[in-house]
Tab-separated table of C-alpha atoms in Angstrom:
chain	number	residue	atom	x	y	z
A	1	UNK	CA	0.252	22.856	11.443
A	2	UNK	CA	0.292	22.443	8.199
A	3	UNK	CA	0.072	19.502	6.145
A	4	UNK	CA	2.800	17.653	4.759
A	5	UNK	CA	1.466	16.337	1.710
A	6	UNK	CA	-2.008	18.001	-0.226
A	7	UNK	CA	-2.650	16.721	-3.367
A	8	UNK	CA	-5.640	19.301	-4.740
A	9	UNK	CA	-7.595	17.828	-8.156
A	10	UNK	CA	-4.879	15.355	-9.280
A	11	UNK	CA	-4.825	14.014	-13.413
A	12	UNK	CA	-2.516	12.194	-15.505
A	13	UNK	CA	-3.592	11.042	-18.742
A	14	UNK	CA	-1.765	8.167	-20.721
A	15	UNK	CA	-2.571	7.371	-24.379
A	16	UNK	CA	-5.077	4.798	-23.633
A	17	UNK	CA	-6.536	5.745	-19.861
A	18	UNK	CA	-7.094	7.839	-17.687
A	19	UNK	CA	-4.652	6.204	-14.384
A	20	UNK	CA	-5.156	10.107	-12.131
A	21	UNK	CA	-8.739	11.293	-12.581
A	22	UNK	CA	-9.414	13.939	-10.387
A	23	UNK	CA	-7.999	13.463	-7.174
A	24	UNK	CA	-7.054	15.000	-3.423
A	25	UNK	CA	-6.046	14.194	-0.350
A	26	UNK	CA	-4.006	15.144	2.885
A	27	UNK	CA	-1.559	13.146	4.386
A	28	UNK	CA	-0.625	15.203	8.332
A	29	UNK	CA	2.523	15.325	9.758
A	30	UNK	CA	3.923	11.866	11.391
A	31	UNK	CA	0.908	10.489	10.023
A	32	UNK	CA	0.870	6.321	7.548
A	33	UNK	CA	-1.019	6.922	4.770
A	34	UNK	CA	-1.766	3.937	3.030
A	35	UNK	CA	-3.057	3.974	-0.915
A	36	UNK	CA	-4.681	0.867	-1.940
A	37	UNK	CA	-6.140	-1.020	-4.571
A	38	UNK	CA	-6.804	-3.490	-6.966
A	39	UNK	CA	-3.520	-2.790	-9.942
A	40	UNK	CA	-4.470	-0.348	-12.335
A	41	UNK	CA	-5.879	1.589	-9.724
A	42	UNK	CA	-3.598	4.850	-10.459
A	43	UNK	CA	-0.779	3.332	-6.487
A	44	UNK	CA	2.555	4.136	-8.708
A	45	UNK	CA	1.495	7.015	-10.949
A	46	UNK	CA	0.684	8.762	-8.162
A	47	UNK	CA	3.187	8.516	-6.260
A	48	UNK	CA	5.248	9.159	-9.071
A	49	UNK	CA	3.726	12.404	-9.420
A	50	UNK	CA	4.277	13.180	-6.068
A	51	UNK	CA	8.304	12.135	-6.078
A	52	UNK	CA	8.235	14.156	-9.227
A	53	UNK	CA	9.082	11.949	-11.573
A	54	UNK	CA	6.398	12.798	-13.825
A	55	UNK	CA	4.556	15.491	-14.350
A	56	UNK	CA	0.489	15.943	-13.778
A	57	UNK	CA	-1.606	17.147	-16.910
A	58	UNK	CA	-4.097	19.401	-13.805
A	59	UNK	CA	-4.066	19.746	-10.526
A	60	UNK	CA	-1.223	20.619	-7.270
A	61	UNK	CA	1.375	19.339	-5.277
A	62	UNK	CA	2.843	20.973	-2.218
A	63	UNK	CA	5.395	19.180	-0.162
A	64	UNK	CA	7.162	19.735	2.981
A	65	UNK	CA	5.010	23.209	1.238
A	66	UNK	CA	7.750	23.098	-2.428
A	67	UNK	CA	5.225	22.813	-5.623
A	68	UNK	CA	6.271	20.437	-7.070
A	69	UNK	CA	8.178	19.811	-9.587
A	70	UNK	CA	7.934	23.357	-9.995
A	71	UNK	CA	10.612	23.307	-6.732
A	72	UNK	CA	11.617	19.494	-6.800
A	73	UNK	CA	15.025	20.606	-6.941
A	74	UNK	CA	14.182	21.889	-2.721
A	75	UNK	CA	12.288	19.582	-2.055
A	76	UNK	CA	14.495	16.565	-3.302
A	77	UNK	CA	16.796	16.664	0.338
A	78	UNK	CA	13.095	16.052	2.198
A	79	UNK	CA	11.976	13.511	0.166
A	80	UNK	CA	12.157	10.272	0.109
A	81	UNK	CA	11.377	7.791	-2.577
A	82	UNK	CA	11.815	3.687	-2.724
A	83	UNK	CA	10.380	2.465	-5.977
A	84	UNK	CA	8.318	-0.652	-6.650
A	85	UNK	CA	10.931	-1.729	-9.760
A	86	UNK	CA	14.451	-3.017	-8.054
A	87	UNK	CA	16.503	0.023	-8.171
A	88	UNK	CA	20.663	-1.070	-6.414
A	89	UNK	CA	22.496	-1.128	-7.937
A	90	UNK	CA	23.493	-5.122	-8.445
A	91	UNK	CA	27.312	-5.226	-8.304
A	92	UNK	CA	27.824	-3.203	-5.494
A	93	UNK	CA	27.575	-3.424	-2.315
A	94	UNK	CA	25.302	-3.339	0.736
A	95	UNK	CA	27.548	-0.620	1.978
A	96	UNK	CA	28.579	1.029	-1.467
A	97	UNK	CA	24.877	1.506	-1.966
A	98	UNK	CA	24.379	3.146	0.305
A	99	UNK	CA	26.659	5.209	-0.197
A	100	UNK	CA	26.486	5.898	-3.052
A	101	UNK	CA	22.946	7.300	-2.445
A	102	UNK	CA	24.392	9.388	0.132
A	103	UNK	CA	26.991	11.033	-2.312
A	104	UNK	CA	23.769	11.713	-4.829
A	105	UNK	CA	22.353	13.162	-1.950
A	106	UNK	CA	25.013	15.335	-0.845
A	107	UNK	CA	25.027	14.111	2.182
A	108	UNK	CA	28.366	15.049	4.552
A	109	UNK	CA	30.970	12.381	4.886
A	110	UNK	CA	30.425	12.602	8.949
A	111	UNK	CA	26.755	12.302	8.899
A	112	UNK	CA	26.663	9.391	6.150
A	113	UNK	CA	28.620	7.664	8.408
A	114	UNK	CA	26.591	7.979	11.883
A	115	UNK	CA	23.031	7.275	9.458
A	116	UNK	CA	24.844	4.725	7.879
A	117	UNK	CA	25.695	3.041	10.540
A	118	UNK	CA	21.935	3.414	11.944
A	119	UNK	CA	20.512	2.352	9.182
A	120	UNK	CA	22.265	-0.191	8.958
A	121	UNK	CA	21.569	-1.505	12.936
A	122	UNK	CA	17.458	-0.607	13.115
A	123	UNK	CA	17.416	-2.850	9.504
A	124	UNK	CA	19.516	-5.387	10.709
A	125	UNK	CA	22.176	-5.488	7.854
A	126	UNK	CA	25.300	-5.285	9.358
A	127	UNK	CA	26.717	-8.845	9.053
A	128	UNK	CA	25.759	-8.560	5.085
A	129	UNK	CA	27.879	-5.283	4.359
A	130	UNK	CA	29.745	-6.599	2.282
A	131	UNK	CA	27.194	-8.109	0.591
A	132	UNK	CA	26.762	-7.435	-3.307
A	133	UNK	CA	22.782	-6.012	-3.237
A	134	UNK	CA	22.040	-8.852	-6.040
A	135	UNK	CA	22.911	-11.705	-3.888
A	136	UNK	CA	20.358	-10.311	-1.526
A	137	UNK	CA	17.445	-12.345	-0.517
A	138	UNK	CA	14.246	-10.638	-1.651
A	139	UNK	CA	13.737	-9.169	2.337
A	140	UNK	CA	17.073	-7.824	3.027
A	141	UNK	CA	17.367	-6.483	-1.131
A	142	UNK	CA	13.588	-4.405	0.534
A	143	UNK	CA	14.966	-3.207	3.881
A	144	UNK	CA	18.671	-1.857	1.980
A	145	UNK	CA	16.527	-0.093	-0.740
A	146	UNK	CA	14.260	1.342	2.355
A	147	UNK	CA	17.432	2.290	4.020
A	148	UNK	CA	18.964	3.770	0.970
A	149	UNK	CA	15.855	6.032	0.329
A	150	UNK	CA	16.835	7.154	4.156
A	151	UNK	CA	19.910	8.342	3.894
A	152	UNK	CA	20.025	11.729	3.760
A	153	UNK	CA	16.954	11.619	6.433
A	154	UNK	CA	13.731	12.547	4.496
A	155	UNK	CA	10.734	14.497	6.273
A	156	UNK	CA	8.488	12.665	3.885
A	157	UNK	CA	9.144	9.268	2.996
A	158	UNK	CA	7.283	8.090	-0.509
A	159	UNK	CA	6.888	3.357	-0.215
A	160	UNK	CA	6.032	1.867	-3.519
A	161	UNK	CA	4.544	-1.184	-2.279
A	162	UNK	CA	7.552	-2.229	-0.107
A	163	UNK	CA	6.739	-5.390	0.822
A	164	UNK	CA	5.049	-6.682	-2.472
A	165	UNK	CA	7.052	-10.463	-3.005
A	166	UNK	CA	8.495	-9.960	0.219
A	167	UNK	CA	8.322	-13.511	3.136
A	168	UNK	CA	5.835	-11.738	6.007
A	169	UNK	CA	9.286	-12.236	8.645
A	170	UNK	CA	10.670	-9.540	6.530
A	171	UNK	CA	7.575	-7.466	5.862
A	172	UNK	CA	7.234	-7.502	9.694
A	173	UNK	CA	10.103	-6.781	10.098
A	174	UNK	CA	10.078	-3.390	7.091
A	175	UNK	CA	6.299	-1.915	9.648
A	176	UNK	CA	9.069	-2.328	12.306
A	177	UNK	CA	11.475	-0.521	10.632
A	178	UNK	CA	8.624	2.080	9.772
A	179	UNK	CA	7.467	2.758	13.219
A	180	UNK	CA	10.677	3.431	14.788
A	181	UNK	CA	10.761	6.070	12.066
A	182	UNK	CA	7.140	7.923	12.299
A	183	UNK	CA	7.914	7.652	15.922
A	184	UNK	CA	10.804	10.143	14.786
A	185	UNK	CA	8.646	12.062	13.283
A	186	UNK	CA	8.227	10.613	9.404
A	187	UNK	CA	5.550	11.365	7.052
A	188	UNK	CA	4.895	8.195	5.288
A	189	UNK	CA	2.742	7.237	2.223
A	190	UNK	CA	3.145	4.118	0.996
A	191	UNK	CA	0.877	2.271	-1.099
A	192	UNK	CA	-0.041	-1.396	-0.181
A	193	UNK	CA	-2.094	-4.752	-2.131
A	194	UNK	CA	-2.082	-6.417	1.824
A	195	UNK	CA	-5.195	-5.786	3.691
A	196	UNK	CA	-3.456	-6.282	6.927
A	197	UNK	CA	-0.747	-3.980	6.041
A	198	UNK	CA	-3.440	-1.441	5.642
A	199	UNK	CA	-4.917	-1.889	8.895
A	200	UNK	CA	-1.689	-0.646	10.120
A	201	UNK	CA	-1.860	2.483	8.878
A	202	UNK	CA	-3.220	6.194	10.413
A	203	UNK	CA	-5.890	6.966	7.360
A	204	UNK	CA	-6.562	4.152	4.521
A	205	UNK	CA	-7.500	5.539	0.930
A	206	UNK	CA	-9.188	3.103	-1.457
A	207	UNK	CA	-8.093	4.415	-5.953
A	208	UNK	CA	-10.424	2.593	-7.799
A	209	UNK	CA	-9.754	3.754	-11.232
A	210	UNK	CA	-7.486	6.693	-10.482
A	211	UNK	CA	-10.155	8.270	-8.386
A	212	UNK	CA	-10.188	8.511	-3.881
A	213	UNK	CA	-12.985	6.095	-3.497
A	214	UNK	CA	-13.009	6.143	0.587
A	215	UNK	CA	-11.160	8.294	2.549
A	216	UNK	CA	-10.370	7.194	6.627
A	217	UNK	CA	-8.955	5.032	9.808
A	218	UNK	CA	-8.978	1.223	8.937
A	219	UNK	CA	-11.952	1.627	12.584
A	220	UNK	CA	-14.308	4.474	10.651
A	221	UNK	CA	-13.969	1.676	7.302
A	222	UNK	CA	-14.862	-0.820	9.401
A	223	UNK	CA	-18.411	1.404	10.693
A	224	UNK	CA	-19.402	2.148	8.163
A	225	UNK	CA	-19.389	-1.518	6.232
A	226	UNK	CA	-22.794	-2.632	5.815
A	227	UNK	CA	-23.245	-5.808	4.796
A	228	UNK	CA	-22.943	-9.515	6.219
A	229	UNK	CA	-20.456	-11.881	5.973
A	230	UNK	CA	-20.697	-15.687	5.065
A	231	UNK	CA	-18.196	-18.410	4.699
A	232	UNK	CA	-19.650	-21.252	2.554
A	233	UNK	CA	-16.963	-24.167	3.205
A	234	UNK	CA	-17.759	-26.433	-0.999
A	235	UNK	CA	-15.825	-28.514	-2.324
A	236	UNK	CA	-16.247	-27.634	-5.395
A	237	UNK	CA	-15.056	-23.602	-4.707
A	238	UNK	CA	-14.969	-22.994	-8.461
A	239	UNK	CA	-18.884	-24.341	-9.225
A	240	UNK	CA	-20.017	-22.945	-5.863
A	241	UNK	CA	-18.573	-19.196	-6.537
A	242	UNK	CA	-20.186	-19.476	-10.167
A	243	UNK	CA	-23.778	-20.149	-9.168
A	244	UNK	CA	-23.793	-17.848	-6.551
A	245	UNK	CA	-22.316	-14.632	-7.613
A	246	UNK	CA	-25.576	-13.919	-10.162
A	247	UNK	CA	-27.956	-14.091	-7.403
A	248	UNK	CA	-29.984	-11.439	-6.176
A	249	UNK	CA	-28.831	-9.995	-2.369
A	250	UNK	CA	-25.614	-11.184	-2.520
A	251	UNK	CA	-23.067	-7.744	-2.762
A	252	UNK	CA	-20.315	-9.627	-3.830
A	253	UNK	CA	-17.870	-13.592	-3.995
A	254	UNK	CA	-14.982	-13.834	-3.571
A	255	UNK	CA	-12.285	-16.494	-2.304
A	256	UNK	CA	-10.254	-16.730	0.703
A	257	UNK	CA	-8.369	-19.944	0.337
A	258	UNK	CA	-9.839	-22.773	0.169
A	259	UNK	CA	-13.163	-21.185	0.995
A	260	UNK	CA	-15.993	-17.996	-0.283
A	261	UNK	CA	-16.280	-15.026	1.539
A	262	UNK	CA	-20.525	-14.026	-0.195
A	263	UNK	CA	-21.393	-10.694	1.344
A	264	UNK	CA	-25.028	-9.673	1.792
A	265	UNK	CA	-26.729	-7.182	2.676
A	266	UNK	CA	-29.800	-9.002	3.694
A	267	UNK	CA	-29.302	-10.010	7.325
A	268	UNK	CA	-27.704	-12.629	9.164
A	269	UNK	CA	-30.778	-14.628	7.914
A	270	UNK	CA	-29.737	-15.260	4.379
A	271	UNK	CA	-27.413	-17.349	5.006
A	272	UNK	CA	-30.260	-19.904	5.593
A	273	UNK	CA	-30.921	-19.104	1.657
A	274	UNK	CA	-27.540	-19.125	0.733
A	275	UNK	CA	-27.293	-22.836	1.383
A	276	UNK	CA	-31.129	-24.011	-0.418
A	277	UNK	CA	-29.335	-22.420	-2.842
A	278	UNK	CA	-26.134	-24.873	-3.339
A	279	UNK	CA	-28.814	-27.675	-2.535
A	280	UNK	CA	-31.087	-27.215	-5.543
A	281	UNK	CA	-27.793	-27.028	-7.239
A	282	UNK	CA	-26.617	-29.962	-6.384
A	283	UNK	CA	-23.255	-28.295	-4.223
A	284	UNK	CA	-23.980	-30.360	-1.585
A	285	UNK	CA	-22.385	-31.124	2.538
A	286	UNK	CA	-21.696	-27.288	1.762
A	287	UNK	CA	-21.429	-25.588	5.918
A	288	UNK	CA	-22.694	-21.573	5.808
A	289	UNK	CA	-22.077	-19.516	8.805
A	290	UNK	CA	-21.622	-15.794	9.018
A	291	UNK	CA	-18.093	-15.009	10.265
A	292	UNK	CA	-16.838	-11.320	11.711
A	293	UNK	CA	-15.753	-8.845	8.295
A	294	UNK	CA	-12.332	-8.742	7.941
A	295	UNK	CA	-10.523	-5.602	5.806
A	296	UNK	CA	-10.356	-7.400	2.853
A	297	UNK	CA	-14.206	-7.687	3.155
A	298	UNK	CA	-14.338	-4.195	3.723
A	299	UNK	CA	-12.081	-2.845	0.360
A	300	UNK	CA	-14.000	-5.950	-1.093
A	301	UNK	CA	-17.503	-3.484	-0.382
A	302	UNK	CA	-16.330	-0.413	-1.100
A	303	UNK	CA	-14.556	-1.112	-4.353
A	304	UNK	CA	-18.277	-2.030	-5.071
A	305	UNK	CA	-19.832	0.432	-4.013
A	306	UNK	CA	-17.649	2.849	-5.768
A	307	UNK	CA	-18.220	1.315	-8.958
A	308	UNK	CA	-21.936	1.045	-8.946
A	309	UNK	CA	-22.236	5.056	-7.600
A	310	UNK	CA	-19.328	6.933	-9.759
A	311	UNK	CA	-16.125	6.474	-7.486
A	312	UNK	CA	-17.775	9.476	-5.088
A	313	UNK	CA	-15.325	10.110	-2.037
């Protein structure tokens, strides 16, 4: 079966930075592919290139069989794009925004009314049809933006951090919305900073400095994780982090709430060494225990490996 999206050796340069650097990936029909990476990794630039809003310096993009941006006019009716920034018209109501975007895509009236009714129902926006977009909560606004990107029934959906700044309940509702679409055969390319969302994807690609450094299912990435993770509880988290960050045998240290996660390939017995080092540095009563690695731990490990190995996937 042909791939829904094929990106090959994509490069996009700006005056002071190469935002996308030799990116290649494929997304299968009906797949949810997650792009994960820190700020500045190239996620938004990649989305804009696939949406035809930018032109690459090198490389090719095929979306649903169309060359992008060369055949973007033909592809536009089959692709939905939800940008990270606010894109709705604040003075228009929920219903007016939906109808405006339907008109932009040339959706016929009967089809528009049918799709509008369904999208409002799935997004739970029916009671707010007449409310101006500017008066919506963050979660409702994002659901409206997603609905507007779906009004023309696209087969490929591009979502640039759609749940950023949204409360947990609205995040869950947005993902339930997405799962319904995927069940109907829609392909989704989504960027997200949230590790729990990355675990919901069929496959995940890690972007570091514009390069794809690791690709796989969440399970495959977990199985490739080779470090032991320790949770450290100490009275002074900042001092503890500074003390441990330069210790030989520690791969990385980062904060998780009021505690630290420390990864090491030295094995489970290294926990006693961590506790001894903290005690020697005057950080008494520290609690060090081994914990199961989270997807965030895996992300940190992959990121550090990508940097040290030159970003090879």
